[in-house]
CSV table of C-alpha atoms in Angstrom, one decimal:
chain,number,residue,atom,x,y,z
A,120,MET,CA,-26.0,-2.2,10.3
A,121,ASP,CA,-29.6,-3.3,10.0
A,122,ALA,CA,-30.3,-0.5,7.5
A,123,PHE,CA,-27.4,-1.7,5.4
A,124,ILE,CA,-28.6,-5.3,5.4
A,125,ALA,CA,-32.1,-4.2,4.4
A,126,ALA,CA,-30.8,-2.0,1.6
A,127,VAL,CA,-28.1,-4.2,0.0
A,128,LYS,CA,-28.9,-5.8,-3.4
A,129,GLN,CA,-27.6,-8.9,-5.1
A,130,GLN,CA,-24.5,-8.0,-7.1
A,131,THR,CA,-21.5,-9.6,-8.6
A,132,PHE,CA,-18.1,-7.9,-8.9
A,133,PRO,CA,-15.7,-9.6,-11.3
A,134,LEU,CA,-12.0,-9.4,-10.4
A,135,SER,CA,-9.0,-9.1,-12.7
A,136,GLY,CA,-6.1,-11.5,-12.6
A,137,ALA,CA,-4.1,-8.9,-10.7
A,138,ASP,CA,-6.9,-8.5,-8.1
A,139,SER,CA,-7.0,-12.3,-7.7
A,140,TYR,CA,-3.2,-12.5,-6.9
A,141,SER,CA,-3.6,-9.8,-4.2
A,142,ALA,CA,-6.4,-11.6,-2.5
A,143,CYS,CA,-3.9,-13.2,-0.2
A,144,VAL,CA,-2.6,-9.9,1.2
A,145,THR,CA,-4.1,-6.9,3.0
A,146,ILE,CA,-3.1,-3.2,3.1
A,147,PRO,CA,-3.4,-2.2,6.8
A,148,LEU,CA,-2.9,1.3,8.0
A,149,TYR,CA,-3.2,3.1,11.4
A,150,TYR,CA,-4.9,6.5,11.7
A,151,TYR,CA,-4.1,8.4,14.9
A,152,PHE,CA,-6.6,11.1,16.1
A,153,GLU,CA,-5.8,13.3,19.0
A,154,ASN,CA,-8.4,14.8,21.3
A,155,LYS,CA,-6.7,18.2,21.5
A,156,SER,CA,-9.6,20.1,23.0
A,157,ASN,CA,-10.6,17.5,25.5
A,158,ASN,CA,-14.0,17.0,23.8
A,159,ALA,CA,-16.2,14.7,25.8
A,160,GLN,CA,-18.0,13.7,22.5
A,161,PHE,CA,-14.8,13.0,20.6
A,162,MET,CA,-15.5,10.6,17.6
A,163,PRO,CA,-18.6,9.0,19.3
A,164,SER,CA,-18.7,5.2,19.1
A,165,VAL,CA,-22.3,4.9,17.8
A,166,LEU,CA,-21.8,7.7,15.2
A,167,LEU,CA,-18.5,6.1,13.9
A,168,LYS,CA,-20.1,2.7,13.6
A,169,ASP,CA,-23.4,3.8,12.1
A,170,SER,CA,-21.6,6.0,9.5
A,171,PHE,CA,-19.4,3.1,8.6
A,172,TYR,CA,-22.4,0.9,7.6
A,173,THR,CA,-24.0,3.8,5.8
A,174,THR,CA,-20.9,4.2,3.7
A,175,LEU,CA,-20.8,0.4,3.1
A,176,ARG,CA,-24.0,0.8,0.9
A,177,GLU,CA,-21.8,2.5,-1.7
A,178,PHE,CA,-19.0,-0.2,-1.3
A,179,SER,CA,-21.2,-3.3,-0.8
A,180,PHE,CA,-18.5,-5.6,-2.2
A,181,PHE,CA,-16.8,-5.4,1.2
A,182,ALA,CA,-19.7,-7.5,2.5
A,183,GLY,CA,-19.4,-10.1,-0.2
A,184,GLN,CA,-18.0,-13.6,-0.6
A,185,LEU,CA,-14.7,-14.1,-2.4
A,186,HIS,CA,-14.9,-16.8,-5.1
A,187,MET,CA,-11.9,-18.1,-7.0
A,188,ASN,CA,-11.9,-20.3,-10.1
A,189,ASN,CA,-9.2,-21.9,-12.2
A,190,GLY,CA,-6.2,-20.5,-10.3
A,191,GLY,CA,-7.6,-17.0,-10.2
A,192,VAL,CA,-9.1,-16.7,-13.7
A,193,GLY,CA,-12.7,-15.7,-13.4
A,194,ALA,CA,-12.5,-14.7,-9.7
A,195,TYR,CA,-15.3,-12.5,-8.4
A,196,ILE,CA,-17.0,-11.1,-5.3
A,197,ALA,CA,-20.6,-12.2,-4.8
A,198,VAL,CA,-22.9,-10.0,-2.7
A,199,ASP,CA,-25.9,-12.1,-1.6
A,200,PRO,CA,-28.3,-10.3,0.8
A,201,HIS,CA,-29.1,-13.8,2.2
A,202,ASN,CA,-25.5,-14.8,2.8
A,203,LEU,CA,-23.5,-11.6,3.6
A,204,ASN,CA,-19.9,-11.7,4.7
A,205,MET,CA,-20.1,-8.7,7.0
A,206,PRO,CA,-17.0,-6.7,7.8
A,207,GLU,CA,-15.3,-7.2,11.1
A,208,TYR,CA,-15.8,-4.1,13.2
A,209,THR,CA,-14.6,-4.0,16.8
A,210,GLU,CA,-13.9,-1.3,19.4
A,211,HIS,CA,-11.7,-1.4,22.4
A,212,ASN,CA,-11.1,0.9,25.4
A,213,SER,CA,-7.6,1.3,26.7
A,214,ASP,CA,-7.1,2.1,30.4
A,215,ILE,CA,-3.3,1.9,30.0
A,216,VAL,CA,-2.2,3.8,26.9
A,217,SER,CA,-2.8,7.5,26.4
A,218,PHE,CA,-2.2,9.6,23.3
A,219,ASN,CA,0.8,11.2,24.9
A,220,ASP,CA,2.3,7.8,25.4
A,221,LEU,CA,2.0,7.1,21.6
A,222,LYS,CA,3.4,10.6,20.9
A,223,ALA,CA,6.4,10.1,23.2
A,224,ALA,CA,7.1,6.8,21.5
A,225,GLY,CA,7.3,8.5,18.1
A,226,TYR,CA,4.0,6.7,17.2
A,227,SER,CA,5.8,3.4,17.1
A,228,PRO,CA,3.3,0.5,16.5
A,229,ASN,CA,5.0,-1.2,19.5
A,230,ALA,CA,3.4,1.4,21.8
A,231,LEU,CA,-0.2,0.7,20.7
A,232,PRO,CA,-2.7,-1.0,23.0
A,233,SER,CA,-2.4,-4.8,22.6
A,234,GLU,CA,-6.0,-5.1,21.2
A,235,ILE,CA,-5.0,-3.1,18.1
A,236,SER,CA,-1.2,-3.7,17.9
A,237,LYS,CA,-1.5,-6.8,15.7
A,238,ALA,CA,-2.4,-6.2,12.0
A,239,ASP,CA,-2.5,-9.2,9.7
A,240,ILE,CA,-0.6,-8.5,6.5
A,241,PHE,CA,-1.9,-11.7,5.0
A,242,SER,CA,-5.6,-12.6,4.5
A,243,THR,CA,-6.7,-14.9,7.2
A,244,GLU,CA,-9.9,-16.9,7.8
A,245,ASN,CA,-12.0,-16.4,10.9
A,246,GLU,CA,-13.5,-19.2,13.0
A,247,ASP,CA,-16.2,-19.7,10.3
A,248,ASN,CA,-13.4,-20.3,7.7
A,249,VAL,CA,-14.3,-17.1,5.9
A,250,ILE,CA,-12.0,-14.3,4.8
A,251,LYS,CA,-13.3,-11.0,6.0
A,252,LEU,CA,-12.8,-8.5,3.2
A,253,VAL,CA,-12.3,-5.6,5.5
A,254,ARG,CA,-11.5,-5.4,9.2
A,255,ILE,CA,-11.8,-2.2,11.3
A,256,LYS,CA,-10.5,-1.9,14.8
A,257,VAL,CA,-11.1,1.2,16.9
A,258,ALA,CA,-9.0,1.8,20.0
A,259,ARG,CA,-10.2,4.5,22.5
A,260,LEU,CA,-7.2,5.7,24.4
A,261,GLN,CA,-6.8,6.4,28.1
A,262,ASN,CA,-8.9,9.3,29.6
A,263,ASN,CA,-10.5,10.0,26.1
A,264,THR,CA,-7.2,11.4,24.9
A,265,GLY,CA,-7.6,10.1,21.4
A,266,VAL,CA,-8.6,7.4,19.0
A,267,VAL,CA,-6.6,5.1,16.8
A,268,ILE,CA,-8.3,3.3,13.9
A,269,LEU,CA,-6.7,0.3,12.2
A,270,ALA,CA,-8.2,-0.1,8.7
A,271,ASN,CA,-7.3,-3.4,7.1
A,272,PRO,CA,-8.9,-4.3,3.7
A,273,VAL,CA,-8.1,-7.3,1.5
A,274,HIS,CA,-5.9,-5.9,-1.4
A,275,ALA,CA,-8.0,-7.6,-4.1
A,276,LEU,CA,-10.8,-5.1,-3.6
A,277,ALA,CA,-8.8,-1.8,-3.6
A,278,ASP,CA,-5.3,-0.5,-3.8
A,279,ALA,CA,-4.0,2.1,-1.3
A,280,TYR,CA,-5.5,5.1,-3.2
A,281,GLY,CA,-8.9,3.3,-3.5
A,282,PHE,CA,-9.2,2.4,0.1
A,283,CYS,CA,-8.2,5.9,1.2
A,284,GLU,CA,-11.1,7.1,-0.9
A,285,PHE,CA,-13.3,4.7,1.1
A,286,MET,CA,-11.9,6.1,4.4
A,287,LYS,CA,-12.5,9.7,3.2
A,288,ARG,CA,-16.1,8.8,2.2
A,289,TRP,CA,-16.7,7.2,5.6
A,290,SER,CA,-15.4,10.2,7.4
A,291,HIS,CA,-17.4,12.5,5.2
A,292,VAL,CA,-20.6,10.7,6.0
A,293,CYS,CA,-19.8,10.8,9.7
A,294,ARG,CA,-19.0,14.5,9.6
A,295,GLU,CA,-22.2,15.3,7.8
A,296,THR,CA,-24.2,13.4,10.3
A,297,THR,CA,-22.5,15.3,13.1
A,298,VAL,CA,-23.5,18.6,11.6
A,299,ALA,CA,-27.0,17.5,10.8
A,300,PRO,CA,-28.1,14.5,12.9
A,301,GLY,CA,-30.5,12.3,11.1
A,302,ALA,CA,-29.7,13.7,7.7
A,303,GLN,CA,-28.8,11.3,4.9
A,304,ALA,CA,-25.3,12.0,3.6
A,305,SER,CA,-25.2,12.9,-0.1
A,306,SER,CA,-23.6,10.4,-2.5
A,307,SER,CA,-24.2,12.0,-5.9
A,308,ASP,CA,-21.1,14.1,-6.0
A,309,THR,CA,-18.5,11.5,-5.0
A,310,GLY,CA,-17.7,10.5,-8.6
A,311,LEU,CA,-16.0,7.3,-7.2
A,312,LEU,CA,-15.9,4.3,-9.6
A,313,THR,CA,-16.1,0.8,-8.2
A,314,GLU,CA,-17.1,-1.2,-11.3
A,315,ARG,CA,-14.1,-3.2,-12.6
A,316,ARG,CA,-15.3,-3.1,-16.2
A,317,VAL,CA,-14.6,0.6,-16.3
A,318,LEU,CA,-10.8,-0.1,-16.1
A,319,TYR,CA,-10.8,-2.5,-19.0
A,320,ASP,CA,-13.0,-0.2,-21.1
A,321,SER,CA,-10.4,2.6,-20.5
A,322,LEU,CA,-7.5,0.6,-21.8
A,323,PRO,CA,-6.6,0.4,-25.6
A,324,ASP,CA,-7.7,-2.7,-27.5
A,325,LYS,CA,-4.1,-3.8,-28.2
A,326,GLY,CA,-1.1,-3.7,-26.0
A,327,LEU,CA,2.6,-3.1,-26.7
A,328,PRO,CA,5.5,-5.2,-25.4
A,329,MET,CA,6.6,-4.7,-21.8
A,330,ASP,CA,10.1,-3.9,-20.8
A,331,GLU,CA,12.6,-6.8,-21.2
A,332,THR,CA,13.0,-7.7,-17.5
A,333,THR,CA,9.4,-7.7,-16.6
A,334,ALA,CA,8.4,-9.7,-19.7
A,335,MET,CA,11.2,-12.2,-18.9
A,336,VAL,CA,10.0,-12.7,-15.3
A,337,LEU,CA,6.3,-12.9,-16.1
A,338,GLY,CA,7.2,-15.4,-18.9
A,339,LYS,CA,9.2,-17.7,-16.7
A,340,LYS,CA,6.8,-20.5,-15.7
A,341,SER,CA,7.8,-22.8,-12.8
A,342,LEU,CA,6.4,-25.5,-10.6
A,343,LEU,CA,6.3,-23.0,-7.7
A,344,SER,CA,4.4,-20.4,-9.7
A,345,VAL,CA,1.8,-22.9,-10.8
A,346,LEU,CA,1.3,-24.1,-7.2
A,347,LEU,CA,1.0,-20.6,-5.8
A,348,ALA,CA,-1.6,-19.7,-8.5
A,349,TRP,CA,-3.8,-22.7,-7.7
A,350,LEU,CA,-3.7,-22.3,-4.0
A,351,SER,CA,-6.7,-20.6,-2.4
A,352,PRO,CA,-6.0,-17.1,-1.1
A,353,GLU,CA,-6.0,-18.3,2.5
A,354,LYS,CA,-3.6,-21.2,1.7
A,355,ARG,CA,-1.4,-18.9,-0.3
A,356,ALA,CA,-1.3,-16.5,2.6
A,357,GLU,CA,-0.5,-19.3,4.9
A,358,PHE,CA,2.4,-20.4,2.8
A,359,LEU,CA,3.8,-16.8,2.4
A,360,ASP,CA,3.4,-16.2,6.1
A,361,THR,CA,5.4,-19.3,6.9
A,362,VAL,CA,8.3,-18.4,4.7
A,363,THR,CA,8.5,-14.7,5.8
A,364,PRO,CA,11.5,-14.2,8.1
A,365,CYS,CA,9.6,-12.1,10.6
A,366,ALA,CA,12.0,-12.5,13.5
A,367,MET,CA,14.9,-11.4,11.4
A,368,THR,CA,13.7,-7.9,10.3
A,369,ASP,CA,14.0,-4.5,11.9
A,370,ASN,CA,11.9,-1.5,11.1
A,371,HIS,CA,12.6,2.2,11.5
A,372,VAL,CA,10.9,5.4,10.3
A,373,PHE,CA,13.0,8.2,8.7
A,374,TYR,CA,12.0,11.7,7.9
A,375,LEU,CA,13.2,13.3,4.7
A,376,SER,CA,12.5,17.0,4.7
A,377,ASN,CA,11.2,19.1,1.8
A,378,GLU,CA,14.2,21.3,2.0
A,379,THR,CA,16.7,18.4,1.7
A,380,LEU,CA,14.7,16.7,-1.0
A,381,ARG,CA,14.4,20.0,-3.0
A,382,GLY,CA,18.2,20.4,-2.8
A,383,LEU,CA,18.7,16.8,-4.0
A,384,LYS,CA,16.4,17.3,-6.9
A,385,GLU,CA,18.2,20.4,-8.0
A,386,THR,CA,21.7,19.0,-7.9
A,387,VAL,CA,20.9,15.5,-9.1
A,388,ASN,CA,18.8,17.0,-12.0
A,389,GLU,CA,21.9,19.1,-13.0
A,390,ALA,CA,23.9,15.9,-13.1
A,391,ALA,CA,21.2,14.1,-15.0
A,392,THR,CA,20.9,16.9,-17.6
A,393,ALA,CA,24.6,16.6,-18.3
A,394,ALA,CA,24.2,12.8,-18.9
A,395,ALA,CA,20.8,12.9,-20.7
A,396,SER,CA,19.4,16.3,-21.9
A,397,ASN,CA,15.7,17.1,-21.6
A,398,THR,CA,15.2,14.6,-18.8
A,399,HIS,CA,13.6,15.8,-15.6
A,400,LEU,CA,13.8,13.5,-12.5
A,401,SER,CA,11.0,13.5,-10.1
A,402,SER,CA,11.2,13.2,-6.3
A,403,ASN,CA,10.1,9.5,-6.7
A,404,ASP,CA,12.9,8.8,-9.1
A,405,ILE,CA,15.5,10.2,-6.8
A,406,ILE,CA,14.1,8.5,-3.6
A,407,THR,CA,13.9,5.2,-5.4
A,408,ALA,CA,17.5,5.5,-6.5
A,409,ILE,CA,18.7,6.5,-3.0
A,410,LEU,CA,16.9,3.5,-1.4
A,411,ALA,CA,18.1,1.1,-4.0
A,412,MET,CA,21.7,2.2,-3.4
A,413,VAL,CA,21.5,2.3,0.4
A,414,SER,CA,19.8,-1.0,0.7
A,415,VAL,CA,22.4,-2.8,-1.4
A,416,GLN,CA,25.3,-1.1,0.3
A,417,CYS,CA,23.9,-2.2,3.7
A,418,ASN,CA,23.1,-5.8,2.5
A,419,GLN,CA,25.7,-8.1,4.2
A,420,ALA,CA,24.6,-11.2,2.3
A,421,HIS,CA,25.7,-9.7,-1.1
A,422,ASP,CA,29.0,-8.2,-0.1
A,423,GLY,CA,30.9,-10.6,-2.3
A,424,ASP,CA,28.6,-10.7,-5.3
A,425,PRO,CA,30.3,-9.7,-8.6
A,426,ASP,CA,29.8,-6.2,-9.7
A,427,ASP,CA,28.5,-7.2,-13.1
A,428,GLU,CA,25.6,-9.3,-11.7
A,429,THR,CA,22.2,-7.7,-11.5
A,430,ILE,CA,19.6,-7.1,-8.7
A,431,ILE,CA,16.0,-6.2,-9.3
A,432,VAL,CA,14.2,-3.2,-7.8
A,433,ASN,CA,10.5,-3.4,-7.9
A,434,PHE,CA,8.0,-0.6,-7.4
A,435,PRO,CA,4.2,-0.2,-8.2
A,436,VAL,CA,3.3,2.5,-10.7
A,437,ASP,CA,-0.2,4.0,-10.4
A,438,PHE,CA,-1.5,4.5,-14.0
A,439,ARG,CA,-4.9,6.2,-13.3
A,440,LYS,CA,-3.7,9.6,-14.7
A,441,ARG,CA,-2.0,7.9,-17.6
A,442,LEU,CA,-5.3,6.8,-19.1
A,443,SER,CA,-7.4,8.9,-21.5
A,444,ASN,CA,-10.5,8.5,-19.5
A,445,PRO,CA,-10.4,11.4,-16.9
A,446,SER,CA,-12.9,9.7,-14.6
A,447,MET,CA,-10.4,6.9,-13.9
A,448,THR,CA,-8.7,9.2,-11.4
A,449,LYS,CA,-11.6,8.3,-9.1
A,450,TYR,CA,-11.4,4.5,-9.7
A,451,THR,CA,-11.1,2.6,-6.4
A,452,GLY,CA,-10.0,-0.8,-7.6
A,453,ASN,CA,-6.4,-1.9,-8.1
A,454,CYS,CA,-4.9,0.5,-10.7
A,455,VAL,CA,-1.1,-0.2,-10.5
A,456,VAL,CA,1.4,-2.3,-12.4
A,457,ALA,CA,4.8,-3.2,-10.9
A,458,PRO,CA,7.6,-3.2,-13.5
A,459,MET,CA,10.9,-4.7,-12.5
A,460,LEU,CA,14.1,-2.7,-12.9
A,461,PRO,CA,17.5,-4.5,-13.1
A,462,PHE,CA,20.6,-2.7,-11.7
A,463,ARG,CA,24.2,-3.8,-11.9
A,464,TYR,CA,25.8,-4.1,-8.5
A,465,SER,CA,28.5,-1.7,-9.7
A,466,ASP,CA,25.9,1.1,-10.1
A,467,LEU,CA,24.4,0.6,-6.7
A,468,ARG,CA,27.7,0.2,-4.9
A,469,ALA,CA,29.1,3.4,-6.2
A,470,LYS,CA,29.7,6.2,-3.8
A,471,VAL,CA,26.4,8.0,-3.3
A,472,ASN,CA,26.7,11.5,-4.9
A,473,ASN,CA,24.9,13.6,-7.5
A,474,GLU,CA,26.4,11.7,-10.4
A,475,SER,CA,25.8,8.2,-9.2
A,476,LEU,CA,22.3,9.1,-8.1
A,477,ALA,CA,21.6,10.6,-11.5
A,478,VAL,CA,22.7,7.3,-13.2
A,479,CYS,CA,20.3,5.2,-11.1
A,480,ALA,CA,17.5,7.7,-11.1
A,481,LEU,CA,17.6,8.0,-14.9
A,482,LYS,CA,17.0,4.3,-15.1
A,483,VAL,CA,14.0,4.6,-12.8
A,484,ARG,CA,12.6,7.5,-14.9
A,485,ARG,CA,13.0,5.6,-18.2
A,486,LEU,CA,11.2,2.6,-16.9
A,487,VAL,CA,8.3,4.6,-15.4
A,488,ASP,CA,7.9,6.4,-18.7
A,489,LEU,CA,7.4,3.0,-20.4
A,490,VAL,CA,4.2,2.5,-18.4
A,491,THR,CA,1.7,3.7,-21.1
A,492,PRO,CA,-1.9,2.5,-21.5
A,493,GLU,CA,-0.6,0.0,-24.1
A,494,TYR,CA,2.0,-1.3,-21.6
A,495,VAL,CA,-0.8,-1.8,-19.0
A,496,ARG,CA,-3.0,-3.6,-21.5
A,497,GLN,CA,-0.3,-6.0,-22.3
A,498,CYS,CA,0.3,-6.7,-18.6
A,499,PHE,CA,-3.3,-7.3,-17.9
A,500,ASP,CA,-3.9,-9.5,-20.9
A,501,ARG,CA,-0.9,-11.6,-19.9
A,502,ILE,CA,-2.1,-11.9,-16.3
A,503,ASP,CA,-5.7,-12.6,-17.2
A,504,THR,CA,-5.0,-15.3,-19.7
A,505,GLU,CA,-2.2,-17.2,-17.8
A,506,PRO,CA,-3.3,-18.1,-14.3
A,507,ASP,CA,0.2,-18.4,-12.8
A,508,CYS,CA,1.7,-15.4,-14.6
A,509,ILE,CA,1.8,-12.9,-11.8
A,510,MET,CA,3.0,-15.6,-9.4
A,511,ARG,CA,6.1,-16.0,-11.5
A,512,ALA,CA,7.4,-12.8,-10.0
A,513,THR,CA,7.1,-14.3,-6.5
A,514,ALA,CA,8.7,-17.5,-7.6
A,515,HIS,CA,11.5,-15.6,-9.4
A,516,SER,CA,12.3,-13.5,-6.4
A,517,SER,CA,12.7,-16.6,-4.3
A,518,SER,CA,15.3,-18.0,-6.6
A,519,ILE,CA,17.6,-15.0,-6.9
A,520,ALA,CA,19.5,-12.6,-4.7
A,521,SER,CA,17.1,-10.4,-2.7
A,522,GLY,CA,16.2,-7.3,-4.5
A,523,PHE,CA,14.4,-4.2,-3.1
A,524,CYS,CA,10.7,-3.2,-3.3
A,525,LEU,CA,9.2,0.1,-2.4
A,526,SER,CA,5.7,1.7,-2.6
A,527,ASN,CA,5.3,5.5,-2.7
A,528,HIS,CA,2.1,6.8,-1.2
A,529,SER,CA,3.3,10.3,-0.7
A,530,ARG,CA,0.6,11.8,-2.9
A,531,ILE,CA,-2.4,9.9,-1.4
A,532,ASP,CA,-4.7,12.1,0.7
A,533,TYR,CA,-4.6,10.1,3.9
A,534,TYR,CA,-4.8,13.2,6.0
A,535,GLY,CA,-8.1,14.1,4.3
A,536,VAL,CA,-9.8,11.6,6.6
A,537,ASP,CA,-11.7,13.8,9.1
A,538,PHE,CA,-14.6,12.3,11.1
A,539,GLY,CA,-15.7,15.7,12.4
A,540,CYS,CA,-13.2,16.1,15.3
A,541,GLY,CA,-10.1,16.9,13.2
A,542,LYS,CA,-7.7,15.2,10.8
A,543,PRO,CA,-5.3,12.5,12.0
A,544,VAL,CA,-2.0,13.8,13.4
A,545,TRP,CA,-0.2,10.7,12.2
A,546,ILE,CA,-0.6,7.6,10.0
A,547,ASN,CA,1.6,4.6,9.7
A,548,PRO,CA,1.6,1.0,8.5
A,549,PRO,CA,2.2,-1.9,11.0
A,550,ARG,CA,5.5,-3.4,11.4
A,551,THR,CA,6.7,-4.9,8.1
A,552,TYR,CA,8.1,-8.4,8.4
A,553,VAL,CA,9.3,-8.5,4.8
A,554,PRO,CA,12.9,-7.4,4.5
A,555,ASN,CA,14.3,-5.0,1.8
A,556,TYR,CA,11.0,-3.1,1.6
A,557,ALA,CA,10.0,0.6,2.1
A,558,THR,CA,6.8,2.5,2.2
A,559,ILE,CA,6.9,6.3,1.6
A,560,LEU,CA,4.1,8.3,3.2
A,561,PRO,CA,3.3,12.0,3.2
A,562,THR,CA,3.6,14.5,6.1
A,563,SER,CA,0.4,15.8,7.6
A,564,THR,CA,1.0,19.2,5.9
A,565,TYR,CA,2.0,17.8,2.5
A,566,ASP,CA,4.9,20.1,2.5
A,567,GLY,CA,6.9,18.1,0.0
A,568,GLY,CA,8.8,16.1,2.6
A,569,CYS,CA,8.0,12.5,3.4
A,570,TYR,CA,8.3,9.7,6.0
A,571,ILE,CA,10.1,6.5,4.9
A,572,TYR,CA,9.2,3.3,6.6
A,573,LEU,CA,12.2,1.0,6.0
A,574,SER,CA,12.4,-2.7,6.7
A,575,LEU,CA,15.7,-4.5,6.5
A,576,LEU,CA,17.3,-7.6,8.0
A,577,LYS,CA,18.6,-6.7,11.5
A,578,GLY,CA,22.3,-6.7,10.6
A,579,ASP,CA,21.6,-4.6,7.5
A,580,MET,CA,19.5,-2.1,9.5
A,581,GLU,CA,22.5,-1.6,11.8
A,582,ARG,CA,24.5,-0.7,8.8
A,583,ALA,CA,21.8,1.7,7.5
A,584,LEU,CA,21.8,3.5,10.9
A,585,GLN,CA,25.5,4.1,10.3
A,586,HIS,CA,25.4,4.8,6.6
A,587,LYS,CA,27.0,8.2,6.2
A,588,PHE,CA,24.9,9.5,3.3
A,589,TRP,CA,21.6,8.1,4.4
A,590,ARG,CA,21.9,9.6,7.9
A,591,SER,CA,23.0,12.9,6.5
A,592,ILE,CA,19.8,13.4,4.6
A,593,THR,CA,17.2,11.8,7.0
A,594,GLU,CA,16.1,12.2,10.6
A,595,LEU,CA,15.4,9.0,12.7
A,596,VAL,CA,11.8,9.2,14.0
A,597,ASN,CA,11.4,5.8,15.7
């Protein structure tokens, strides 16, 4: 830590309007490392911590102060060597929970040691009234059977891909130090981009109109959206935490195998080709369609809603590879937009089969294809010039029937995090208190299958556990 403090320079990192909105939430993730060989020097504490602060030199904004102006416009991170906001890094030893206990529980977060089981999904202030921009908790399990790391950054500084790159870099530095103690880990070959200006320079000068629904929602100003925009991140987080129905949700993890998904892709694509030639549906298109249909069919609150009414499905789209600048694939800041897709209840209530899935998945594909660099430019211009613009989506969702949101991380290299004692055997987010939400994560072998972390209201989850199609294609993990 002392070496980092001595080396850090004064810097300012401007944030986009989208970054400013996400300053009130975090993106926590657990990494489970098993000591399979009973190594007495398994992921040593000093080495882990020292390599973390060495890595921080390349990501110094995690030790900065978050400043917000004019409802989010002009927000920035200030890194001042004389007033650093150092990350929160803690380590705990568990005499109660072993790695086998976690494995037997299907890696349920409920089985974690109490010191690490709570992960804030909203940005919270510490006793000094400061938001820590990243929190790291390390739990050493009983009899040195393994280590669990909870990594929890503020979303404004990175999206899921960006922070995974930080974790991979940290593990790389640790691994190099293990092989050659005292050596300085090389940084010249990482190619990682942290400067926000690179994103704007990679976008076209002019944007094109967004899709009708997203443009409508982002254009719908309200008193609530203005209030949310002008609240500080910590007050906004406090408000959202208050209105989140945490006690009413239930979470389960489901496994969707590569074999099952490959079969679905083949048969649903055949149906899609019959409906719209020259259209190929991706795994994401089909999984999104399945989750949208299953969530609505299990949603008791909307059983009586008319078939011609609409419900919105929302999903982030990573646009790094859609830009002409190839180096943007290594950009670590927020690089997603979240278009909103309206579905008629009649489409989502249909019997789930190849034809009905094709209808819904084709809608997903058409919207995803609209996310061009010009689309992104229009989104960012709107958000950057109208302080409450991105809050209008939050305000809109509070005034309509609950939709569904999912985030697909199945291509992110989470299992590339190796501190020198092996890759994680499991990763998972904490319990999600927001209903009608799913996170899709990869398997450890990246075999094409995935794990789906599903959060529904308790009564709706009971229906999902009995849903004939859903249970025919997935395996309940925990």
